[in-house]
């Protein structure tokens, strides 16, 4: 039987396969992004970039747990004017869609950063409206339907590239927030950012992270992310990118069946290395062949059959 097609269309972004690098992991430098693409990623998302440079929090910023990582990096980034050169270089070097993750402290700021990122060569914009622990941006925006809609409308009016909103699980109903984002005109959704969490050192009797609390990613959050993808798929007719604890091809297939058109991988790249992209993509291809499907698209949302 002919090989199944792994390519997917994400609101106009053509991916050769549905695996993508999640924001926050190795997303600063062209060389590392090139390496991720060589290892098989169908698309890449940069670290979140703001209007001004930001040093981030003091160390420790990451703690490993039995089931994943808790991070509180605090949005470290060089600011969009400095990062624009990197976007330009990466766009020339990469053969896959380059999505720039942006954040701001107002709708205007999001729009300015998005406009500069698009002008520098970004193929798409991912709005980080869900960082779990930085005040006045992130989830404080993503939790507030009125402000979220303003951010999306302003960014959509400022750039002519697909705009993706990365939503927070730290809300009462992510599906309601997804509906708000859809009405405001967003093109796709990434479900989800990290889950609020913390770790305490029993010797020092203090929180381990300098910021005290952070966001949990990795295997522990996979069932949470899967459920959110499933719920959002039922409410919103937009492409969904599943993100949260995807480690192997079986995880990726679960997300596709729940309604995701593509998946982002972050913690598994940090813990197992970039070889995960090829392993996941090959596994998806073999699964589709074995089950007699001709393309990834044929299985998106299939678990919703009643
Ligand atoms: O930089 C961070 O601390 C961070 C961000 Br922007 C985010 O979106 N999610 C996260 O877990 N950490």
Coordinates of C-alpha atoms and ligand atoms in Angstrom, one line a residue:
X1 CA 0.0 0.0 0.0
X2 CA 1.1 3.6 -0.8
X3 CA 2.6 5.6 2.1
X4 CA -0.1 7.7 3.9
X5 CA 0.2 11.5 3.5
X6 CA 1.6 13.1 6.6
X7 CA 1.2 16.7 5.5
X8 CA -1.3 19.0 7.2
X9 CA -2.7 22.4 6.5
X10 CA -2.8 24.7 9.6
X11 CA -4.9 27.7 8.6
X12 CA -2.8 28.1 5.5
X13 CA 0.5 26.9 6.9
X14 CA 1.6 23.8 5.1
X15 CA 3.4 21.3 7.3
X16 CA 5.1 18.3 5.8
X17 CA 4.2 16.3 8.9
X18 CA 2.2 17.2 12.1
X19 CA 5.0 17.4 14.6
X20 CA 6.2 20.8 15.7
X21 CA 8.6 22.3 18.2
X22 CA 6.7 23.9 21.1
X23 CA 7.6 27.4 22.2
X24 CA 10.1 27.7 25.0
X25 CA 12.4 24.8 24.1
X26 CA 15.6 25.7 22.0
X27 CA 13.6 28.4 20.2
X28 CA 16.2 31.2 20.2
X29 CA 18.9 30.5 17.6
X30 CA 18.7 29.6 13.9
X31 CA 21.4 26.8 14.4
X32 CA 19.3 25.0 17.0
X33 CA 16.1 25.5 14.9
X34 CA 17.9 24.1 11.9
X35 CA 18.9 21.0 13.9
X36 CA 15.3 20.5 15.1
X37 CA 14.1 20.6 11.4
X38 CA 16.9 18.2 10.3
X39 CA 15.6 15.9 13.0
X40 CA 12.1 15.9 11.4
X41 CA 10.0 18.7 12.9
X42 CA 7.3 19.8 10.4
X43 CA 7.2 23.3 11.9
X44 CA 8.9 25.3 14.7
X45 CA 7.7 27.9 17.3
X46 CA 10.2 30.3 18.8
X47 CA 10.5 31.2 22.5
X48 CA 8.0 34.0 23.4
X49 CA 9.2 37.4 22.4
X50 CA 8.1 40.8 23.8
X51 CA 8.5 44.4 22.9
X52 CA 11.5 45.0 25.3
X53 CA 14.3 42.7 26.3
X54 CA 13.6 40.7 29.5
X55 CA 16.1 39.0 31.7
X56 CA 13.6 36.5 33.2
X57 CA 13.7 35.2 36.7
X58 CA 16.7 34.3 38.8
X59 CA 17.8 30.6 39.0
X60 CA 16.6 28.0 39.7
X61 CA 14.1 28.4 36.8
X62 CA 13.4 24.7 36.2
X63 CA 12.9 21.7 38.4
X64 CA 12.5 18.1 37.2
X65 CA 9.8 16.0 38.9
X66 CA 8.9 12.3 38.6
X67 CA 6.5 13.1 35.8
X68 CA 7.8 16.2 34.0
X69 CA 9.3 19.7 34.4
X70 CA 8.2 22.7 36.4
X71 CA 9.5 25.9 34.9
X72 CA 9.3 29.6 35.8
X73 CA 11.7 31.2 33.3
X74 CA 9.9 34.5 33.4
X75 CA 9.8 35.2 29.7
X76 CA 13.6 35.7 29.1
X77 CA 14.1 37.1 25.6
X78 CA 16.1 39.8 23.8
X79 CA 13.1 41.9 22.7
X80 CA 11.6 41.9 19.2
X81 CA 14.0 44.5 17.7
X82 CA 17.0 42.3 18.5
X83 CA 15.2 39.1 17.7
X84 CA 14.1 40.3 14.3
X85 CA 17.6 39.6 12.9
X86 CA 17.3 36.0 14.1
X87 CA 13.8 35.6 12.5
X88 CA 15.2 36.9 9.3
X89 CA 18.1 34.5 9.4
X90 CA 15.9 31.5 10.5
X91 CA 13.4 32.3 7.7
X92 CA 16.1 32.0 5.1
X93 CA 17.6 28.8 6.6
X94 CA 14.5 26.8 7.4
X95 CA 12.4 24.8 5.0
X96 CA 9.4 24.6 7.4
X97 CA 6.9 27.2 8.7
X98 CA 8.5 29.5 11.3
X99 CA 6.0 30.6 13.9
X100 CA 7.0 33.4 16.2
X101 CA 5.5 33.3 19.7
X102 CA 4.7 36.8 21.0
X103 CA 3.5 38.3 24.2
X104 CA 2.7 41.8 25.4
X105 CA 1.2 43.9 28.2
X106 CA -1.6 45.3 26.1
X107 CA -3.4 44.6 22.8
X108 CA -1.2 47.4 21.2
X109 CA 2.0 45.7 22.4
X110 CA 1.0 42.3 21.1
X111 CA 0.1 43.9 17.8
X112 CA 3.4 45.8 17.5
X113 CA 5.5 42.7 18.3
X114 CA 3.5 40.6 15.9
X115 CA 3.8 43.2 13.1
X116 CA 7.6 43.4 13.6
X117 CA 7.9 39.6 13.7
X118 CA 5.8 39.2 10.5
X119 CA 7.9 41.9 8.8
X120 CA 11.1 40.1 9.7
X121 CA 9.8 36.9 8.1
X122 CA 7.6 34.9 10.5
X123 CA 5.2 32.6 8.6
X124 CA 2.8 32.7 11.5
X125 CA 2.2 34.2 14.9
X126 CA 1.4 32.3 18.1
X127 CA -0.1 34.6 20.8
X128 CA 1.1 33.6 24.2
X129 CA -1.9 34.5 26.2
X130 CA -1.3 31.8 28.8
X131 CA 2.0 32.1 30.6
X132 CA 1.0 30.8 34.1
X133 CA 3.1 33.0 36.2
X134 CA 4.0 36.4 34.7
X135 CA 1.7 39.1 36.0
X136 CA -0.2 41.4 33.6
X137 CA 0.5 39.2 30.5
X138 CA -0.1 35.6 29.8
X139 CA -3.0 34.0 31.6
X140 CA -4.2 37.2 33.0
X141 CA -5.0 38.1 29.4
X142 CA -6.0 34.6 28.3
X143 CA -8.4 34.3 31.3
X144 CA -10.2 37.6 30.5
X145 CA -12.5 37.1 27.4
X146 CA -12.8 40.8 26.8
X147 CA -9.1 41.5 26.7
X148 CA -8.3 38.3 24.8
X149 CA -10.7 39.4 22.1
X150 CA -9.1 42.8 21.9
X151 CA -5.7 41.3 21.6
X152 CA -6.8 38.9 18.8
X153 CA -8.6 41.7 16.9
X154 CA -5.7 44.1 17.1
X155 CA -3.2 41.5 16.0
X156 CA -5.4 40.3 13.2
X157 CA -5.7 43.8 11.9
X158 CA -2.0 44.3 12.0
X159 CA -0.6 41.2 10.3
X160 CA -1.5 39.2 7.2
X161 CA -0.2 35.9 8.5
X162 CA -2.1 33.1 10.3
X163 CA -2.6 33.9 14.0
X164 CA -2.7 31.1 16.6
X165 CA -3.7 31.6 20.2
X166 CA -2.0 29.4 22.8
X167 CA -4.5 28.9 25.6
X168 CA -4.1 28.2 29.3
X169 CA -5.5 25.2 31.1
X170 CA -5.6 27.3 34.3
X171 CA -9.1 28.6 33.6
X172 CA -12.6 27.4 34.5
X173 CA -13.5 26.5 30.9
X174 CA -10.9 26.4 28.1
X175 CA -13.7 25.6 25.6
X176 CA -15.5 28.9 26.5
X177 CA -12.2 30.8 26.0
X178 CA -11.6 29.0 22.7
X179 CA -15.1 30.1 21.5
X180 CA -14.2 33.7 22.4
X181 CA -10.9 33.5 20.5
X182 CA -12.7 32.0 17.5
X183 CA -15.3 34.8 17.5
X184 CA -12.5 37.4 17.6
X185 CA -11.1 35.9 14.4
X186 CA -8.1 33.8 15.5
X187 CA -7.0 31.3 12.8
X188 CA -6.0 28.3 15.0
X189 CA -5.5 27.3 18.6
X190 CA -2.7 25.7 20.6
X191 CA -4.1 23.7 23.4
X192 CA -2.4 24.1 26.0
X193 CA 0.3 26.0 28.0
X194 CA 1.6 24.6 31.3
X195 CA -0.4 23.8 34.4
X196 CA 0.3 25.9 37.6
X197 CA 2.5 23.9 39.9
X198 CA 5.3 24.0 42.5
X199 CA 7.9 21.9 44.2
X200 CA 9.3 22.3 47.8
X201 CA 12.7 21.3 49.0
X202 CA 12.4 19.3 52.3
X203 CA 15.9 20.2 53.4
X204 CA 15.7 24.0 53.0
X205 CA 12.0 23.8 53.6
X206 CA 11.5 26.4 50.8
X207 CA 10.0 26.4 47.3
X208 CA 12.7 25.2 44.9
X209 CA 12.0 27.7 42.1
X210 CA 13.2 31.2 42.7
X211 CA 9.7 32.4 41.6
X212 CA 8.2 29.9 44.1
X213 CA 5.6 28.5 41.6
X214 CA 5.8 27.7 37.9
X215 CA 4.2 25.7 35.1
X216 CA 4.2 21.9 34.8
X217 CA 4.8 20.2 31.5
X218 CA 5.5 16.6 30.4
X219 CA 3.8 13.3 30.8
X220 CA 1.8 14.3 33.9
X221 CA -0.2 16.8 31.9
X222 CA -1.0 14.7 28.9
X223 CA -4.4 13.5 30.0
X224 CA -5.3 17.1 30.9
X225 CA -4.3 18.4 27.5
X226 CA -6.0 15.6 25.7
X227 CA -9.3 16.3 27.5
X228 CA -9.0 20.0 26.7
X229 CA -8.4 19.3 23.0
X230 CA -11.4 17.0 22.9
X231 CA -13.6 19.6 24.5
X232 CA -12.4 22.4 22.3
X233 CA -12.9 20.3 19.1
X234 CA -16.6 19.9 20.0
X235 CA -17.1 23.7 20.4
X236 CA -14.9 25.3 17.7
X237 CA -14.3 24.7 14.0
X238 CA -10.7 25.8 13.9
X239 CA -7.5 23.8 13.5
X240 CA -6.2 22.7 16.9
X241 CA -2.5 22.1 17.8
X242 CA -2.3 19.7 20.7
X243 CA 0.5 20.4 23.2
X244 CA 1.1 18.8 26.6
X245 CA 3.1 15.7 27.5
X246 CA 3.5 14.3 24.0
X247 CA 6.5 11.9 24.2
X248 CA 5.9 9.2 21.5
X249 CA 3.8 8.4 18.4
X250 CA 1.0 6.8 20.5
X251 CA 0.6 10.1 22.4
X252 CA 0.5 12.0 19.1
X253 CA -2.2 9.7 17.6
X254 CA -4.3 10.2 20.8
X255 CA -4.2 13.9 20.2
X256 CA -5.1 13.6 16.5
X257 CA -8.0 11.3 17.3
X258 CA -9.2 13.8 20.0
X259 CA -9.3 16.6 17.4
X260 CA -5.8 18.1 17.0
X261 CA -4.5 18.6 13.4
X262 CA -0.9 18.8 14.6
X263 CA 1.1 18.4 17.8
X264 CA 3.8 20.4 19.6
X265 CA 6.5 18.8 21.5
X266 CA 8.6 20.6 24.1
X267 CA 9.5 18.7 27.3
X268 CA 10.2 15.4 25.4
X269 CA 12.8 17.3 23.3
X270 CA 14.4 18.6 26.5
X271 CA 14.4 15.2 28.2
X272 CA 15.0 12.8 25.3
X273 CA 16.6 15.0 22.6
X274 CA 15.4 16.0 19.1
X275 CA 15.3 12.4 17.8
X276 CA 11.7 12.3 19.1
X277 CA 10.5 14.1 16.0
X278 CA 11.5 11.4 13.6
X279 CA 10.3 8.6 16.0
X280 CA 6.9 10.3 16.3
X281 CA 6.5 10.9 12.6
X282 CA 7.6 7.4 11.6
X283 CA 5.2 6.0 14.2
X284 CA 2.3 8.0 12.9
X285 CA 3.0 6.9 9.3
X286 CA 3.2 3.2 10.2
X287 CA 0.0 3.5 12.3
X288 CA -1.9 5.1 9.4
X289 CA -0.7 2.4 7.0
X290 CA -1.6 -0.4 9.4
X291 CA -5.1 1.0 9.9
X292 CA -5.6 1.6 6.1
X293 CA -5.8 5.4 6.2
X294 CA -4.4 7.5 3.4
X295 CA -3.7 10.7 5.3
X296 CA -3.4 12.3 8.8
X297 CA -6.4 14.4 8.1
X298 CA -8.6 11.3 7.9
X299 CA -8.1 10.5 11.6
X300 CA -8.4 14.1 13.0
X301 CA -11.3 14.0 15.5
X302 CA -12.2 10.4 14.8
X303 CA -12.7 9.6 18.5
X304 CA -15.8 11.9 18.4
X305 CA -17.9 9.3 16.4
X306 CA -20.9 8.4 18.5
Ligands
LIG1 O1 8.9 31.9 30.3 C1 8.2 31.2 31.0 O2 8.4 31.1 32.2 C2 7.1 30.4 30.5 C3 6.2 30.9 29.5 BR1 6.5 32.4 28.6 C4 5.1 30.1 29.2 O3 4.3 30.4 28.3 N1 4.9 29.0 29.8 C5 5.7 28.5 30.8 O4 5.4 27.4 31.4 N2 6.8 29.3 31.1

